[in-house]
């Protein structure tokens, strides 16, 4: 039960961060979306899944840190918690650029943390690139795991 409470506190904190407006004085090359709003906005989402054997809560916050007419610097914060004391967090920074009328090119890096109910922790870094259009997305990820070997059990 304590894990679910911590998870809900994390969700509230993410919602507070995402409510902060992005810094932008530009309307961008794609036109005026929403009466002077920035092209890319911040958002938060969460869901709780109730199952027979496990209850999980997932949360994500996408925060537009800075943007101009063609570029976006963003933070992407994700977490997952369950009622069995498992926790996972993924915290990333990325940059997206409009490179033509219908293409966006981007790159990102995440730090991933997982804590299991057996007391093990796992860390890795994710590096990625993306190419996006109105119709499709293409992403490529690489992972750099920590060096240490750990037992699977307690």
Short mmCIF file of C-alpha atoms in Angstrom, two decimals, residues 11 21 26 40 54 79 95 99 104 107 111 122 130 136-137:
data_model
loop_
_atom_site.label_atom_id
_atom_site.label_comp_id
_atom_site.label_asym_id
_atom_site.label_seq_id
_atom_site.Cartn_x
_atom_site.Cartn_y
_atom_site.Cartn_z
CA UNK A 11 1.85 11.61 -10.32
CA UNK A 21 3.87 26.91 -19.47
CA UNK A 26 7.23 32.23 -31.41
CA UNK A 40 4.46 21.84 -28.83
CA UNK A 54 -1.29 -7.08 -9.40
CA UNK A 79 7.23 6.08 -13.87
CA UNK A 95 15.62 17.86 -28.88
CA UNK A 99 13.74 20.02 -40.96
CA UNK A 104 10.83 16.37 -37.74
CA UNK A 107 17.39 12.88 -30.57
CA UNK A 111 18.26 7.42 -17.59
CA UNK A 122 19.10 -1.85 -12.31
CA UNK A 130 13.75 9.73 -34.35
CA UNK A 136 4.68 7.72 -39.59
CA UNK A 137 7.37 7.71 -36.90
#
